[in-house]
Amino acid sequence: MSFKRLLLTAAVSAAVVSPALAVELEKPSFYGYLSAGALKVEGQDAEAEAFEIELGMQGKAVLDERLNLHYAVEVDLANAANSADDPTTGRDGEADVHVKEAKFWLPTQYGMFVVAPRGTSGQWADIYGHINHYEYNEPHEALNADGIFAQPDRTSGTFAYHTPWFLKTKLVAAAITLNDSNDQNVDGRAVRLVHKNGNLQAAVGTTILMQEQLPPFATDDYQISAAGASYKIGALTLGAVWENNRNAPFPLAPEGKADFDAYGASAYYVDDSGAGIALGFKEKNHDYDAADETVYTLKLEQRLTPGVKVWAETGQYDEAASNYAMGFNVTF
């Protein structure tokens, strides 16, 4: 039985055994996160930049007293704002509305079930979040200046299951369906173990992407394994991440693949007045030396109110262009 047929069978069975189920849809809540300011990348002009313009809606459907189906939809308009009416590209921004969240999750006494056509990558949040204290130089591969780690911060077409917490630990397994025309029902598989115990948090996981999902020059399945941990000492949080990549698609290699390791460490301190500082280091050690990279990051911040923060940040790179940014965040 295929994975999709199994899901369909489970859904039909649930409907049959619950004929009297009364669903109450609660009024959703709306939220937002706005981040904007000035950005200067070496070799480019300084410009006003929308770093993130996120607007979301979250709610739940009450199936019975103990069973709630939660949902969230969120879009990021930053790319649309930055590229609107750009005379160099002719783009009007309409194609740059980025859906960041479109997911459903069902917590039960047997664990939590997740269906996410689009959503935050759990691997990224639970593992790389230990060093994610930055506004522009975030630790992921997509649409920013980093380029150290390979794990995207978003994923599509995901089915996931979280076990119940046991000894402050849970196991998460996910199937990722990215491509509906490559003869693979499941294009990626991920598993991770998450542990939270007071001031100590840690996670370890592996993602495997099938060769059929990769670029044509790839010759093997691609495996990303990573581990991250953080520990809080008063107002100071120390974190570290290690990522190991095996058979990463690489067009310059004769066999179309290469291996590399990436590391990151960060220290983040925030005092009672809301003033904070973050210091970080990230490095990629690639089979091909030309793809190596190192970056040092520094951020200063001051929280003005619970929902407003001002900050300044820099990322100093060995190979890529270094950057300087400053701005404000508004959360509601």
mmCIF file with all atom_site columns, N, CA and C in Angstrom, residues 38-67:
data_model
loop_
_atom_site.group_PDB
_atom_site.id
_atom_site.type_symbol
_atom_site.label_atom_id
_atom_site.label_alt_id
_atom_site.label_comp_id
_atom_site.label_asym_id
_atom_site.label_entity_id
_atom_site.label_seq_id
_atom_site.pdbx_PDB_ins_code
_atom_site.Cartn_x
_atom_site.Cartn_y
_atom_site.Cartn_z
_atom_site.occupancy
_atom_site.B_iso_or_equiv
_atom_site.pdbx_formal_charge
_atom_site.auth_seq_id
_atom_site.auth_comp_id
_atom_site.auth_asym_id
_atom_site.auth_atom_id
_atom_site.pdbx_PDB_model_num
ATOM 1  N N  . ALA A 1 38 ? 18.075  49.331 7.093  1.00 0.00 ? 38 ALA A N  1
ATOM 2  C CA . ALA A 1 38 ? 19.064  49.638 6.063  1.00 0.00 ? 38 ALA A CA 1
ATOM 3  C C  . ALA A 1 38 ? 20.034  48.473 5.921  1.00 0.00 ? 38 ALA A C  1
ATOM 4  N N  . LEU A 1 39 ? 20.425  48.178 4.681  1.00 0.00 ? 39 LEU A N  1
ATOM 5  C CA . LEU A 1 39 ? 21.344  47.087 4.391  1.00 0.00 ? 39 LEU A CA 1
ATOM 6  C C  . LEU A 1 39 ? 22.443  47.576 3.465  1.00 0.00 ? 39 LEU A C  1
ATOM 7  N N  . LYS A 1 40 ? 23.689  47.255 3.837  1.00 0.00 ? 40 LYS A N  1
ATOM 8  C CA . LYS A 1 40 ? 24.845  47.555 2.987  1.00 0.00 ? 40 LYS A CA 1
ATOM 9  C C  . LYS A 1 40 ? 25.645  46.280 2.803  1.00 0.00 ? 40 LYS A C  1
ATOM 10 N N  . VAL A 1 41 ? 25.650  45.774 1.579  1.00 0.00 ? 41 VAL A N  1
ATOM 11 C CA . VAL A 1 41 ? 26.473  44.627 1.212  1.00 0.00 ? 41 VAL A CA 1
ATOM 12 C C  . VAL A 1 41 ? 27.674  45.145 0.451  1.00 0.00 ? 41 VAL A C  1
ATOM 13 N N  . GLU A 1 42 ? 28.868  44.689 0.806  1.00 0.00 ? 42 GLU A N  1
ATOM 14 C CA . GLU A 1 42 ? 30.081  45.180 0.149  1.00 0.00 ? 42 GLU A CA 1
ATOM 15 C C  . GLU A 1 42 ? 29.987  44.970 -1.358 1.00 0.00 ? 42 GLU A C  1
ATOM 16 N N  . GLY A 1 43 ? 30.319  46.025 -2.090 1.00 0.00 ? 43 GLY A N  1
ATOM 17 C CA . GLY A 1 43 ? 30.231  45.979 -3.537 1.00 0.00 ? 43 GLY A CA 1
ATOM 18 C C  . GLY A 1 43 ? 28.892  46.403 -4.083 1.00 0.00 ? 43 GLY A C  1
ATOM 19 N N  . GLN A 1 44 ? 27.949  46.709 -3.190 1.00 0.00 ? 44 GLN A N  1
ATOM 20 C CA . GLN A 1 44 ? 26.628  47.162 -3.620 1.00 0.00 ? 44 GLN A CA 1
ATOM 21 C C  . GLN A 1 44 ? 26.269  48.449 -2.898 1.00 0.00 ? 44 GLN A C  1
ATOM 22 N N  . ASP A 1 45 ? 25.305  49.169 -3.450 1.00 0.00 ? 45 ASP A N  1
ATOM 23 C CA . ASP A 1 45 ? 24.834  50.391 -2.801 1.00 0.00 ? 45 ASP A CA 1
ATOM 24 C C  . ASP A 1 45 ? 24.035  50.052 -1.556 1.00 0.00 ? 45 ASP A C  1
ATOM 25 N N  . ALA A 1 46 ? 24.098  50.956 -0.571 1.00 0.00 ? 46 ALA A N  1
ATOM 26 C CA . ALA A 1 46 ? 23.233  50.827 0.598  1.00 0.00 ? 46 ALA A CA 1
ATOM 27 C C  . ALA A 1 46 ? 21.786  51.073 0.178  1.00 0.00 ? 46 ALA A C  1
ATOM 28 N N  . GLU A 1 47 ? 20.853  50.395 0.829  1.00 0.00 ? 47 GLU A N  1
ATOM 29 C CA . GLU A 1 47 ? 19.458  50.548 0.461  1.00 0.00 ? 47 GLU A CA 1
ATOM 30 C C  . GLU A 1 47 ? 18.552  50.277 1.643  1.00 0.00 ? 47 GLU A C  1
ATOM 31 N N  . ALA A 1 48 ? 17.347  50.836 1.557  1.00 0.00 ? 48 ALA A N  1
ATOM 32 C CA . ALA A 1 48 ? 16.304  50.491 2.514  1.00 0.00 ? 48 ALA A CA 1
ATOM 33 C C  . ALA A 1 48 ? 15.830  49.077 2.200  1.00 0.00 ? 48 ALA A C  1
ATOM 34 N N  . GLU A 1 49 ? 15.661  48.274 3.224  1.00 0.00 ? 49 GLU A N  1
ATOM 35 C CA . GLU A 1 49 ? 15.377  46.855 3.017  1.00 0.00 ? 49 GLU A CA 1
ATOM 36 C C  . GLU A 1 49 ? 14.266  46.397 3.949  1.00 0.00 ? 49 GLU A C  1
ATOM 37 N N  . ALA A 1 50 ? 13.323  45.640 3.399  1.00 0.00 ? 50 ALA A N  1
ATOM 38 C CA . ALA A 1 50 ? 12.361  44.907 4.217  1.00 0.00 ? 50 ALA A CA 1
ATOM 39 C C  . ALA A 1 50 ? 12.942  43.512 4.436  1.00 0.00 ? 50 ALA A C  1
ATOM 40 N N  . PHE A 1 51 ? 13.353  43.220 5.659  1.00 0.00 ? 51 PHE A N  1
ATOM 41 C CA . PHE A 1 51 ? 13.950  41.914 5.940  1.00 0.00 ? 51 PHE A CA 1
ATOM 42 C C  . PHE A 1 51 ? 12.878  40.843 6.052  1.00 0.00 ? 51 PHE A C  1
ATOM 43 N N  . GLU A 1 52 ? 11.814  41.145 6.763  1.00 0.00 ? 52 GLU A N  1
ATOM 44 C CA . GLU A 1 52 ? 10.675  40.243 6.875  1.00 0.00 ? 52 GLU A CA 1
ATOM 45 C C  . GLU A 1 52 ? 9.409   41.075 7.065  1.00 0.00 ? 52 GLU A C  1
ATOM 46 N N  . ILE A 1 53 ? 8.363   40.722 6.330  1.00 0.00 ? 53 ILE A N  1
ATOM 47 C CA . ILE A 1 53 ? 7.038   41.301 6.542  1.00 0.00 ? 53 ILE A CA 1
ATOM 48 C C  . ILE A 1 53 ? 6.075   40.118 6.597  1.00 0.00 ? 53 ILE A C  1
ATOM 49 N N  . GLU A 1 54 ? 5.899   39.564 7.774  1.00 0.00 ? 54 GLU A N  1
ATOM 50 C CA . GLU A 1 54 ? 5.123   38.336 7.948  1.00 0.00 ? 54 GLU A CA 1
ATOM 51 C C  . GLU A 1 54 ? 3.763   38.645 8.570  1.00 0.00 ? 54 GLU A C  1
ATOM 52 N N  . LEU A 1 55 ? 2.730   38.155 7.927  1.00 0.00 ? 55 LEU A N  1
ATOM 53 C CA . LEU A 1 55 ? 1.364   38.295 8.421  1.00 0.00 ? 55 LEU A CA 1
ATOM 54 C C  . LEU A 1 55 ? 0.746   36.910 8.472  1.00 0.00 ? 55 LEU A C  1
ATOM 55 N N  . GLY A 1 56 ? 0.124   36.580 9.604  1.00 0.00 ? 56 GLY A N  1
ATOM 56 C CA . GLY A 1 56 ? -0.388  35.230 9.748  1.00 0.00 ? 56 GLY A CA 1
ATOM 57 C C  . GLY A 1 56 ? -1.725  35.148 10.460 1.00 0.00 ? 56 GLY A C  1
ATOM 58 N N  . MET A 1 57 ? -2.334  33.993 10.324 1.00 0.00 ? 57 MET A N  1
ATOM 59 C CA . MET A 1 57 ? -3.604  33.683 10.981 1.00 0.00 ? 57 MET A CA 1
ATOM 60 C C  . MET A 1 57 ? -3.492  32.280 11.551 1.00 0.00 ? 57 MET A C  1
ATOM 61 N N  . GLN A 1 58 ? -3.931  32.114 12.788 1.00 0.00 ? 58 GLN A N  1
ATOM 62 C CA . GLN A 1 58 ? -3.847  30.813 13.454 1.00 0.00 ? 58 GLN A CA 1
ATOM 63 C C  . GLN A 1 58 ? -5.122  30.559 14.230 1.00 0.00 ? 58 GLN A C  1
ATOM 64 N N  . GLY A 1 59 ? -5.579  29.329 14.214 1.00 0.00 ? 59 GLY A N  1
ATOM 65 C CA . GLY A 1 59 ? -6.799  28.997 14.943 1.00 0.00 ? 59 GLY A CA 1
ATOM 66 C C  . GLY A 1 59 ? -6.915  27.501 15.118 1.00 0.00 ? 59 GLY A C  1
ATOM 67 N N  . LYS A 1 60 ? -8.109  27.069 15.533 1.00 0.00 ? 60 LYS A N  1
ATOM 68 C CA . LYS A 1 60 ? -8.325  25.641 15.719 1.00 0.00 ? 60 LYS A CA 1
ATOM 69 C C  . LYS A 1 60 ? -9.794  25.296 15.553 1.00 0.00 ? 60 LYS A C  1
ATOM 70 N N  . ALA A 1 61 ? -10.016 24.055 15.187 1.00 0.00 ? 61 ALA A N  1
ATOM 71 C CA . ALA A 1 61 ? -11.358 23.484 15.129 1.00 0.00 ? 61 ALA A CA 1
ATOM 72 C C  . ALA A 1 61 ? -11.481 22.488 16.277 1.00 0.00 ? 61 ALA A C  1
ATOM 73 N N  . VAL A 1 62 ? -12.466 22.694 17.135 1.00 0.00 ? 62 VAL A N  1
ATOM 74 C CA . VAL A 1 62 ? -12.668 21.824 18.291 1.00 0.00 ? 62 VAL A CA 1
ATOM 75 C C  . VAL A 1 62 ? -13.488 20.623 17.844 1.00 0.00 ? 62 VAL A C  1
ATOM 76 N N  . LEU A 1 63 ? -12.858 19.456 17.788 1.00 0.00 ? 63 LEU A N  1
ATOM 77 C CA . LEU A 1 63 ? -13.546 18.247 17.356 1.00 0.00 ? 63 LEU A CA 1
ATOM 78 C C  . LEU A 1 63 ? -14.330 17.624 18.500 1.00 0.00 ? 63 LEU A C  1
ATOM 79 N N  . ASP A 1 64 ? -13.740 17.609 19.678 1.00 0.00 ? 64 ASP A N  1
ATOM 80 C CA . ASP A 1 64 ? -14.445 17.272 20.915 1.00 0.00 ? 64 ASP A CA 1
ATOM 81 C C  . ASP A 1 64 ? -13.662 17.894 22.057 1.00 0.00 ? 64 ASP A C  1
ATOM 82 N N  . GLU A 1 65 ? -13.963 17.567 23.296 1.00 0.00 ? 65 GLU A N  1
ATOM 83 C CA . GLU A 1 65 ? -13.341 18.229 24.435 1.00 0.00 ? 65 GLU A CA 1
ATOM 84 C C  . GLU A 1 65 ? -11.836 18.006 24.496 1.00 0.00 ? 65 GLU A C  1
ATOM 85 N N  . ARG A 1 66 ? -11.353 16.925 23.935 1.00 0.00 ? 66 ARG A N  1
ATOM 86 C CA . ARG A 1 66 ? -9.931  16.591 24.041 1.00 0.00 ? 66 ARG A CA 1
ATOM 87 C C  . ARG A 1 66 ? -9.209  16.576 22.710 1.00 0.00 ? 66 ARG A C  1
ATOM 88 N N  . LEU A 1 67 ? -9.890  16.925 21.641 1.00 0.00 ? 67 LEU A N  1
ATOM 89 C CA . LEU A 1 67 ? -9.287  16.795 20.322 1.00 0.00 ? 67 LEU A CA 1
ATOM 90 C C  . LEU A 1 67 ? -9.491  18.087 19.535 1.00 0.00 ? 67 LEU A C  1
#
